[in-house]
Coordinates of C-alpha atoms and ligand atoms in Angstrom, one line a residue:
M1 CA 104.7 122.5 57.6
W2 CA 107.8 121.0 59.0
C3 CA 110.5 122.1 56.4
R4 CA 112.5 119.5 54.5
V5 CA 115.5 118.3 56.4
L6 CA 117.6 115.4 55.0
L7 CA 119.7 113.1 56.7
L8 CA 123.2 113.4 55.5
T9 CA 124.4 109.7 55.9
A10 CA 123.7 106.7 54.0
L11 CA 124.6 104.4 56.7
C12 CA 121.9 101.8 56.3
A13 CA 123.6 100.7 53.2
S14 CA 125.6 98.6 55.3
Q15 CA 128.4 96.5 54.2
A16 CA 128.5 94.8 57.5
L17 CA 131.7 93.3 57.2
G18 CA 132.1 92.4 61.0
Y19 CA 135.1 94.2 61.8
G20 CA 136.8 93.6 65.1
Y21 CA 137.3 96.4 67.7
K22 CA 137.4 97.3 71.3
T23 CA 135.4 99.7 73.1
Y24 CA 136.5 102.4 75.3
W25 CA 135.1 105.6 77.3
Y26 CA 136.6 108.8 77.6
T27 CA 135.3 111.6 80.0
T28 CA 135.2 115.0 78.8
Q29 CA 133.5 118.4 79.4
V30 CA 130.2 119.1 78.4
D31 CA 131.2 122.5 77.4
H32 CA 134.7 123.2 76.2
F33 CA 134.2 126.9 75.6
S34 CA 133.1 128.5 79.1
F35 CA 133.4 128.1 82.6
A36 CA 129.7 128.3 83.3
N37 CA 129.2 124.5 83.1
N38 CA 131.5 122.2 84.6
D39 CA 129.6 119.0 83.8
V40 CA 131.3 116.2 82.2
F41 CA 130.2 113.2 80.1
E42 CA 131.4 109.9 78.7
M43 CA 132.3 109.6 75.0
K44 CA 132.6 106.2 73.3
Y45 CA 135.2 105.1 71.0
L46 CA 136.3 102.1 69.3
V47 CA 140.1 100.8 68.7
N48 CA 141.8 98.2 66.7
D49 CA 145.6 98.2 67.1
T50 CA 146.0 94.9 65.2
W51 CA 148.2 96.5 62.9
W52 CA 149.5 99.5 64.6
N53 CA 153.2 100.2 64.9
G54 CA 153.3 101.1 68.5
N55 CA 156.4 103.2 67.9
G56 CA 154.9 106.5 66.4
G57 CA 152.8 104.7 64.0
P58 CA 149.9 106.9 62.6
I59 CA 146.7 107.1 64.2
F60 CA 143.5 106.8 61.8
F61 CA 140.9 108.8 63.4
Y62 CA 137.3 108.7 62.1
A63 CA 135.2 111.9 63.2
G64 CA 132.0 110.4 64.1
N65 CA 128.7 111.7 62.7
E66 CA 125.3 111.6 63.4
G67 CA 124.5 108.1 64.6
D68 CA 125.9 105.0 66.6
I69 CA 129.5 104.8 66.1
E70 CA 129.6 101.1 65.4
L71 CA 127.6 101.8 62.0
F72 CA 130.4 104.2 60.7
L73 CA 132.9 101.6 61.7
E74 CA 131.3 99.0 60.0
N75 CA 130.9 101.3 56.7
T76 CA 134.2 102.7 56.6
G77 CA 136.3 99.7 55.4
F78 CA 138.6 101.9 53.5
M79 CA 140.3 102.5 56.9
F80 CA 140.8 98.9 57.8
D81 CA 141.8 98.4 54.0
I82 CA 144.7 100.6 54.3
A83 CA 145.8 100.3 58.1
P84 CA 148.0 97.5 57.3
E85 CA 150.4 99.3 54.8
F86 CA 150.6 102.6 57.2
S87 CA 150.9 100.1 60.5
A88 CA 147.9 102.4 61.7
L89 CA 146.0 102.5 64.8
I90 CA 142.3 102.7 64.0
V91 CA 140.1 105.0 66.4
F92 CA 136.4 105.9 65.8
A93 CA 135.1 108.4 68.2
E94 CA 131.4 108.5 68.7
H95 CA 129.6 112.2 68.3
R96 CA 128.1 113.7 71.3
Y97 CA 124.4 113.2 71.6
Y98 CA 124.3 110.2 69.6
G99 CA 124.5 106.4 70.3
Q100 CA 125.5 106.1 73.8
S101 CA 127.7 109.4 74.0
L102 CA 124.8 111.3 75.7
P103 CA 125.6 114.3 77.8
Y104 CA 122.2 114.5 79.5
P105 CA 120.6 111.1 78.8
N106 CA 117.4 112.0 80.5
S107 CA 116.7 115.3 79.1
S108 CA 114.9 115.9 76.0
L109 CA 116.2 117.9 72.8
S110 CA 113.7 120.5 73.2
D111 CA 115.4 121.8 76.4
P112 CA 118.0 124.3 75.0
S113 CA 119.9 124.3 78.3
K114 CA 120.7 120.7 77.9
A115 CA 120.5 120.3 74.2
G116 CA 122.4 123.5 73.4
Y117 CA 125.9 121.7 73.6
L118 CA 125.1 119.9 70.5
T119 CA 127.4 121.5 68.2
S120 CA 130.0 120.5 65.6
E121 CA 132.4 123.1 67.6
Q122 CA 131.9 121.1 70.9
A123 CA 132.3 117.6 69.1
L124 CA 135.7 118.7 67.5
A125 CA 136.8 119.5 70.8
D126 CA 135.8 116.5 72.2
Y127 CA 137.9 114.8 69.3
A128 CA 140.9 117.0 70.1
D129 CA 140.8 116.2 73.9
L130 CA 140.5 112.6 73.1
L131 CA 143.4 112.3 70.9
T132 CA 145.7 114.6 73.1
Y133 CA 144.9 112.2 75.8
M134 CA 145.8 109.1 73.7
R135 CA 148.9 110.7 72.3
A136 CA 149.9 111.6 76.0
T137 CA 149.0 108.4 77.5
L138 CA 149.4 105.5 74.9
P139 CA 152.9 104.4 74.8
G140 CA 154.6 105.1 71.6
A141 CA 151.7 107.4 70.4
G142 CA 153.5 110.5 71.5
D143 CA 154.8 111.2 68.1
S144 CA 152.3 109.4 66.0
P145 CA 150.6 111.8 63.3
V146 CA 146.8 111.8 63.2
I147 CA 145.1 111.5 59.9
A148 CA 141.3 112.3 60.2
F149 CA 138.6 110.4 58.3
G150 CA 134.7 111.1 57.7
G151 CA 132.1 110.8 55.4
S152 CA 129.2 113.2 55.0
Y153 CA 128.8 115.3 58.1
G154 CA 131.6 113.3 59.4
G155 CA 133.7 114.5 56.3
M156 CA 132.7 117.9 57.3
L157 CA 134.0 117.4 60.6
A158 CA 137.3 115.6 59.3
A159 CA 137.9 118.8 57.2
W160 CA 137.1 121.3 59.8
F161 CA 139.2 119.3 62.4
R162 CA 142.1 119.7 60.4
V163 CA 141.4 123.7 59.6
K164 CA 140.9 124.2 63.5
Y165 CA 143.2 121.8 65.2
P166 CA 146.4 121.5 62.8
H167 CA 148.6 120.8 65.7
V168 CA 146.4 117.8 66.5
V169 CA 145.3 116.5 63.1
Q170 CA 148.1 116.0 60.3
G171 CA 145.6 115.7 57.4
A172 CA 142.2 114.7 56.5
I173 CA 140.1 112.6 53.9
A174 CA 136.7 114.4 53.9
S175 CA 134.5 112.4 51.7
S176 CA 131.0 113.6 50.3
A177 CA 131.5 116.6 52.7
P178 CA 129.1 119.5 52.0
I179 CA 130.9 122.2 53.7
L180 CA 129.7 124.5 51.3
Q181 CA 125.9 123.6 51.5
F182 CA 125.1 126.8 53.6
T183 CA 123.3 130.2 53.2
D184 CA 124.9 132.5 50.6
I185 CA 127.4 129.8 49.3
T186 CA 125.4 127.2 47.5
P187 CA 122.1 127.8 45.6
C188 CA 119.3 126.1 47.4
Q189 CA 118.2 124.1 44.2
A190 CA 121.7 122.5 43.7
F191 CA 120.8 119.3 45.9
S192 CA 117.7 118.5 43.9
K193 CA 119.4 119.2 40.6
V194 CA 121.9 116.4 41.3
V195 CA 119.3 113.9 42.4
T196 CA 117.5 114.7 39.1
Q197 CA 120.9 114.0 37.0
T198 CA 121.4 111.1 38.8
F199 CA 117.8 109.9 37.7
A200 CA 118.4 111.1 34.3
K201 CA 121.7 109.3 33.7
D202 CA 120.0 106.3 32.3
S203 CA 116.7 107.6 30.9
E204 CA 115.1 111.1 30.6
E205 CA 111.9 109.4 30.7
C206 CA 112.5 108.6 34.5
P207 CA 112.6 112.1 36.0
R208 CA 109.8 112.9 33.5
V209 CA 107.5 110.4 35.0
I210 CA 108.3 111.4 38.5
R211 CA 107.8 115.1 37.8
K212 CA 104.2 114.3 36.4
S213 CA 103.5 112.2 39.5
W214 CA 103.2 115.2 41.8
D215 CA 100.1 116.7 40.0
A216 CA 98.5 113.1 39.7
I217 CA 99.1 112.9 43.4
D218 CA 97.7 116.2 44.1
R219 CA 94.5 115.3 42.1
L220 CA 94.0 112.0 44.1
F221 CA 94.3 113.8 47.4
E222 CA 91.3 115.9 46.3
T223 CA 88.7 113.0 46.9
Q224 CA 88.2 110.5 49.3
E225 CA 88.0 107.9 46.6
G226 CA 91.4 109.1 45.2
L227 CA 92.9 108.8 48.7
D228 CA 91.5 105.3 49.0
W229 CA 92.6 104.2 45.8
L230 CA 96.1 105.5 46.4
S231 CA 96.2 103.9 50.1
S232 CA 95.3 100.8 48.5
A233 CA 97.3 100.7 45.5
W234 CA 100.5 101.7 47.3
R235 CA 99.8 99.1 50.0
L236 CA 100.2 101.7 52.4
C237 CA 100.1 100.4 56.1
K238 CA 98.2 103.2 57.3
P239 CA 95.4 104.8 55.1
L240 CA 96.3 108.3 53.6
N241 CA 94.2 111.5 55.0
G242 CA 93.9 114.7 53.2
S243 CA 95.8 116.8 55.5
E244 CA 99.0 114.7 55.1
L245 CA 99.8 115.8 51.6
A246 CA 103.0 117.9 52.4
D247 CA 104.5 115.0 54.6
F248 CA 103.7 112.5 51.9
R249 CA 105.3 114.4 49.1
M250 CA 108.3 114.9 51.5
W251 CA 108.5 111.1 52.1
L252 CA 108.7 110.3 48.2
S253 CA 111.2 113.1 47.8
D254 CA 113.4 111.7 50.6
M255 CA 113.1 108.1 48.8
Y256 CA 114.4 109.5 45.6
S257 CA 117.4 111.4 47.2
N258 CA 118.3 108.4 49.1
Y259 CA 118.2 106.2 46.1
A260 CA 120.5 108.6 44.6
M261 CA 122.9 108.7 47.9
I262 CA 123.1 104.8 47.9
D263 CA 123.5 104.3 44.1
Y264 CA 126.4 102.1 44.6
P265 CA 128.0 99.8 42.1
Y266 CA 127.4 96.7 44.0
P267 CA 124.1 95.5 46.1
A268 CA 123.8 97.1 49.3
N269 CA 121.7 96.5 52.5
F270 CA 119.6 99.4 52.9
L271 CA 116.2 98.6 54.1
S272 CA 116.5 95.3 52.2
P273 CA 119.1 94.5 50.0
L274 CA 118.9 96.8 46.9
P275 CA 120.4 95.6 43.6
A276 CA 123.6 97.4 42.3
F277 CA 122.9 100.8 40.8
P278 CA 119.6 100.7 42.2
V279 CA 118.5 104.2 40.4
K280 CA 119.2 102.5 37.1
V281 CA 117.1 99.5 38.1
A282 CA 114.4 101.8 39.3
C283 CA 114.3 103.8 36.1
S284 CA 114.0 100.8 34.1
Y285 CA 110.5 100.1 35.5
L286 CA 109.1 103.5 34.7
H287 CA 107.7 104.3 31.3
D288 CA 106.2 107.7 30.2
D289 CA 103.0 106.1 28.2
H290 CA 100.1 106.7 30.8
G291 CA 98.6 109.8 28.9
D292 CA 96.3 111.4 31.4
D293 CA 95.6 108.4 33.5
D294 CA 96.8 109.3 37.0
K295 CA 96.0 105.7 38.3
S296 CA 98.0 104.1 35.6
L297 CA 101.2 106.4 36.1
L298 CA 100.8 106.0 40.1
T299 CA 100.5 102.3 39.8
N300 CA 103.7 102.2 37.5
L301 CA 105.5 104.3 40.1
Y302 CA 104.7 102.0 42.7
D303 CA 107.1 99.6 41.1
I304 CA 109.9 101.7 42.3
I305 CA 108.8 102.3 45.8
N306 CA 108.1 98.5 45.9
L307 CA 111.9 98.0 45.0
Y308 CA 113.2 100.4 47.7
F309 CA 111.0 99.1 50.6
N310 CA 110.1 95.7 49.6
S311 CA 113.1 94.4 47.5
T312 CA 113.1 91.2 49.4
G313 CA 109.4 90.6 48.9
G314 CA 108.8 90.2 52.8
V315 CA 107.0 93.3 53.4
D316 CA 103.1 93.2 53.9
C317 CA 102.6 97.1 53.6
I318 CA 104.4 100.3 53.1
D319 CA 105.0 102.8 55.8
S320 CA 104.7 106.2 54.5
S321 CA 106.0 107.8 57.5
S322 CA 109.3 106.4 57.6
Q323 CA 112.3 105.9 55.4
G324 CA 113.4 103.0 57.8
T325 CA 116.6 104.8 58.9
D326 CA 115.9 104.4 62.6
S327 CA 119.6 103.5 63.6
L328 CA 120.6 107.0 62.8
G329 CA 120.1 109.7 65.2
D330 CA 117.2 111.6 63.4
D331 CA 116.3 113.5 66.4
G332 CA 119.9 115.0 66.9
W333 CA 120.5 115.7 63.3
Y334 CA 117.1 117.6 63.1
F335 CA 118.3 119.7 66.2
Q336 CA 121.6 120.3 64.3
A337 CA 119.7 121.2 61.2
C338 CA 117.8 123.7 63.0
T339 CA 120.6 125.6 64.9
E340 CA 124.1 125.4 63.1
M341 CA 123.8 122.9 60.2
I342 CA 121.0 124.9 58.2
M343 CA 121.2 123.8 54.7
P344 CA 118.9 125.4 52.4
M345 CA 117.1 123.3 50.1
C346 CA 114.5 124.3 47.4
N347 CA 112.8 122.8 44.1
D348 CA 111.3 124.3 41.3
G349 CA 110.1 121.2 39.5
I350 CA 111.3 122.4 36.0
N351 CA 115.1 122.1 36.6
D352 CA 114.7 119.3 38.9
M353 CA 112.2 116.5 39.3
F354 CA 110.7 117.6 42.7
Y355 CA 107.3 119.4 43.7
P356 CA 108.0 122.9 43.5
S357 CA 108.9 124.4 46.9
P358 CA 110.9 127.5 47.6
W359 CA 113.4 128.1 50.3
N360 CA 111.9 130.3 53.3
L361 CA 114.1 130.7 56.0
T362 CA 111.8 132.6 58.1
E363 CA 109.4 129.6 57.9
Y364 CA 112.3 127.1 58.3
T365 CA 113.4 128.9 61.8
A366 CA 109.9 129.3 63.2
D367 CA 109.6 125.6 62.8
C368 CA 112.5 125.1 64.5
K369 CA 111.9 127.4 67.4
R370 CA 108.4 125.6 67.9
R371 CA 110.3 122.3 67.9
Y372 CA 113.5 123.0 70.1
G373 CA 113.2 126.4 71.5
A374 CA 116.8 127.0 70.4
P375 CA 117.7 129.9 68.0
S376 CA 118.8 129.1 64.5
R377 CA 122.3 130.6 63.3
P378 CA 122.6 130.0 59.5
L379 CA 125.6 131.9 59.1
M380 CA 127.1 130.3 62.2
A381 CA 129.2 127.4 60.4
P382 CA 130.5 129.7 57.6
L383 CA 131.4 132.4 60.1
I384 CA 133.4 129.8 62.3
Y385 CA 135.1 127.6 59.7
G386 CA 135.4 130.1 56.6
G387 CA 133.0 128.5 53.9
I388 CA 135.4 128.0 50.9
N389 CA 138.1 130.4 52.3
L390 CA 140.2 127.6 53.3
T391 CA 143.5 128.6 51.8
A392 CA 145.1 129.2 55.2
S393 CA 144.8 125.6 55.8
S394 CA 146.4 122.5 54.2
N395 CA 146.3 118.6 53.9
I396 CA 142.8 118.0 53.2
V397 CA 141.3 115.7 50.2
F398 CA 137.8 116.4 49.5
A399 CA 136.1 113.6 47.5
N400 CA 132.8 113.8 45.9
G401 CA 131.0 111.3 43.8
L402 CA 129.0 112.9 41.0
L403 CA 125.9 110.5 41.5
D404 CA 125.7 112.0 45.2
P405 CA 123.4 114.7 45.7
W406 CA 125.6 116.1 48.7
S407 CA 128.1 117.0 46.0
S408 CA 126.1 120.0 45.4
G409 CA 127.6 121.4 48.6
G410 CA 131.1 119.8 48.3
V411 CA 134.6 121.2 47.3
M412 CA 134.4 120.4 43.6
R413 CA 137.8 122.0 42.5
S414 CA 141.2 122.2 44.3
L415 CA 141.8 125.3 46.2
S416 CA 145.6 124.6 46.6
D417 CA 148.5 122.0 46.0
T418 CA 147.3 120.6 49.5
L419 CA 143.6 121.1 49.5
V420 CA 142.6 118.8 46.7
S421 CA 139.3 118.0 45.4
V422 CA 139.0 114.3 44.0
I423 CA 136.1 113.8 41.5
I424 CA 134.4 110.4 41.4
P425 CA 132.1 110.3 38.4
N426 CA 130.7 106.9 39.2
G427 CA 130.5 107.5 42.9
A428 CA 127.5 107.8 45.3
H429 CA 127.8 109.0 48.8
H430 CA 131.1 108.5 50.2
L431 CA 131.9 105.3 48.1
D432 CA 135.4 106.0 48.6
L433 CA 135.5 105.3 52.2
R434 CA 133.7 101.9 52.0
A435 CA 135.7 98.6 51.7
S436 CA 137.0 97.7 48.4
D437 CA 134.7 95.6 46.4
P438 CA 135.4 93.6 42.9
A439 CA 132.6 95.9 41.6
D440 CA 134.1 99.2 42.3
P441 CA 134.4 101.4 39.0
P442 CA 137.9 102.4 38.1
D443 CA 137.4 105.9 39.3
V444 CA 136.8 105.1 43.0
I445 CA 140.0 102.8 42.9
E446 CA 141.8 105.9 41.7
A447 CA 140.3 108.3 44.3
R448 CA 141.4 105.6 46.9
R449 CA 144.9 105.6 45.3
V450 CA 145.3 109.4 45.6
E451 CA 144.0 109.3 49.1
R452 CA 146.5 107.0 50.0
D453 CA 149.3 108.7 48.3
F454 CA 148.6 111.9 50.4
I455 CA 148.1 110.2 53.6
G456 CA 151.6 108.8 52.9
V457 CA 152.9 112.5 52.0
W458 CA 151.2 113.8 55.3
I459 CA 152.8 111.2 57.4
A460 CA 156.3 111.7 55.8
Q461 CA 155.9 115.6 56.1
Y462 CA 155.1 115.2 60.0
T463 CA 157.7 112.6 60.7
K464 CA 160.3 115.1 58.9
T465 CA 158.9 118.0 60.9
A466 CA 158.9 116.4 64.1
D467 CA 162.6 115.4 63.6
N468 CA 163.6 118.9 62.7
N469 CA 161.9 120.2 65.7
Q470 CA 163.8 117.8 67.7
F471 CA 167.0 118.9 66.0
N472 CA 166.1 122.7 66.7
A473 CA 165.2 121.9 70.0
A474 CA 168.6 120.1 70.4
K475 CA 170.5 123.2 68.7
R476 CA 169.1 125.5 71.2
H477 CA 170.1 123.2 74.0
W478 CA 173.8 123.4 72.5
Ligands
NAG1 C1 141.1 94.6 63.8 O1 140.4 94.2 62.8 C2 140.5 93.1 62.1 C3 139.6 92.9 60.7 O2 138.4 92.8 61.3 C4 140.4 91.7 63.1 O3 140.7 90.8 62.3 C5 141.1 92.1 64.1 O4 140.9 91.0 65.3 C6 140.8 93.4 65.0 N1 141.6 93.8 66.1 C7 141.1 93.8 67.2 C8 142.1 94.2 68.4 O5 139.9 93.9 67.5
NAG2 C1 118.4 108.8 84.1 O1 117.3 108.1 84.3 C2 117.7 106.9 84.6 C3 116.4 106.0 84.9 O2 115.5 106.9 85.6 C4 118.6 106.8 86.0 O3 119.0 105.4 86.5 C5 119.7 107.5 85.6 O4 120.6 107.6 87.0 C6 119.7 108.7 85.1 N1 120.9 109.4 84.6 C7 121.1 110.7 84.9 C8 122.3 111.0 84.5 O5 120.4 111.4 85.3
NAG3 C1 94.5 113.4 59.6 O1 95.9 113.6 59.9 C2 96.3 114.5 60.8 C3 97.9 114.5 61.1 O2 98.5 113.4 61.2 C4 95.5 114.3 62.1 O3 95.6 115.5 63.0 C5 93.9 114.4 61.5 O4 93.4 114.0 62.8 C6 93.6 113.2 60.6 N1 92.4 113.4 60.0 C7 91.5 112.2 60.1 C8 90.4 112.5 59.4 O5 92.0 111.1 60.3
NAG4 C1 106.5 92.5 48.4 O1 106.7 91.8 47.6 C2 106.0 90.4 47.5 C3 106.7 89.5 46.5 O2 107.0 90.1 45.3 C4 104.7 90.7 47.2 O3 104.1 89.5 47.2 C5 104.0 91.6 48.1 O4 102.5 92.1 48.0 C6 104.9 93.0 48.0 N1 104.3 93.8 49.3 C7 104.0 95.0 49.0 C8 103.6 96.0 50.2 O5 103.8 95.3 48.0
NAG5 C1 108.0 132.8 54.1 O1 107.1 132.5 55.3 C2 106.5 133.5 56.1 C3 105.9 133.0 57.2 O2 105.2 131.9 56.7 C4 105.8 134.4 55.1 O3 105.0 135.4 55.9 C5 106.5 134.9 54.0 O4 105.9 135.5 53.0 C6 107.1 134.0 53.4 N1 108.3 134.5 52.5 C7 108.3 134.2 50.9 C8 109.2 134.8 50.2 O5 107.5 133.5 50.4
NAG6 C1 135.2 134.3 51.7 O1 135.9 135.4 51.2 C2 135.2 136.5 50.2 C3 136.0 137.2 49.6 O2 137.0 137.7 50.3 C4 134.1 136.8 51.2 O3 133.2 137.7 50.1 C5 133.1 136.0 51.7 O4 132.2 136.4 52.6 C6 134.0 135.0 52.5 N1 133.2 133.9 52.9 C7 133.1 133.7 54.3 C8 132.2 132.5 54.7 O5 133.8 134.2 55.1

């Protein structure tokens, strides 16, 4: 069985506000860390200089994650909302191996000699190289402080960017960044528990019905009659066959997790427009009065599948092999999840609402090896970035919404005065980075205020330090 790997990013819940930008390309090394490979590739980045004070004004830098960079730009309205007050230059850089920033466009991810440069360390070096180039060549940017932003895996990158490159990045806003979702740091069940809590928020009945549905599905999978019934009752595009049970469970589980990730306070355009707080709406459909009648229970459960995949009413059948997140770089992310970004996940079906499945690293890495031929290094990210041992660093805001399952691996308490955790009780996946909206709950408005305040402090600190450095340099000269 291919073990469960979740995409981190709730990108398709697009606000699609149509921001303006110009597209550029920057040539950088495929391998920043050895002298064995001198290949270069072109990395895409997007720039908006409308509000920039080209005399040392700050650079707001989005550390691109696993997808086309344009999608992140469209879904990170916060940077556009606050750029005017800071007179900031906006830069979005595309992560290598995603979108059009492909070091080896014609080779497959199953060739480790070509795919092996897909690491967070290489991506951060790309970003440092790009910013160093921009500061050196863009008139007026030489003294510009850089504030990194990112959501989800991009948030992990933003935080680690500050940790590793404090001379390039003066501060970071790391939103819904599960930097602790790694082996020996966070229990594997934490994620499933948060999904379950989000579903239990409005009604205890909801996770109860979902929990019961697994046995009902198992029973239907036992007979051809059952499979035919389910395929027809759930209007599946392709009839189910008995060997697909594990994949089918995973498809449903991913849907529930996605529901929790995009539990936004306003209608968001996922596959089709979902209503505000979609988990609450979904749960309002479920009722726990089916007794032993599997078909009645699963007919009821279909209402929330229909809401997720067919909210416009224009869908003829349900594709049970896809979450419809095609614009995200699934393949690249699966490669990363197999090599460096190994995030243990498990369920027990008791303290969460999922089908019980233990975490088995041996099995997981064996699957990975079959797929990509590359080794798995579960302890690499903690080794290189330090896990939670970050107090030697500074100037990072970690924001986490409690509705968001990825908060399970987030930094949920402040580690120092300048490594600050901001909790957004009514927030889903990186809600704070999205454009402001009249339906925003007060807690996300407050989180954004805290983030703005810190950005102001970091910029002022840097400007002062830069002045002092010049002063000291001048003194030495005397
Ligand atoms: C920057 O974004 C704003 C808001 O979308 C837009 O009005 C402006 O034209 C953009 N500037 C550039 C240079 O694309
Ligand atoms: C990839 O393949 C395309 C089409 O075959 C070709 O035009 C292009 O030059 C190749 N690119 C590289 C980097 O090999
Ligand atoms: C059932 O699905 C599996 C995997 O998709 C496939 O290998 C198998 O041939 C299918 N069996 C039937 C009877 O269609
Ligand atoms: C989608 O919704 C429409 C309108 O409610 C309905 O007629 C149609 O059968 C639904 N499609 C599926 C696959 O359930
Ligand atoms: C993990 O999976 C391997 C290979 O499938 C198996 O041999 C082993 O018993 C499993 N370990 C546990 C703890 O279930
Ligand atoms: C963090 O520090 C603790 C205490 O020294 C140590 O046990 C742990 O292994 C460290 N974690 C990492 C990822 O280095």
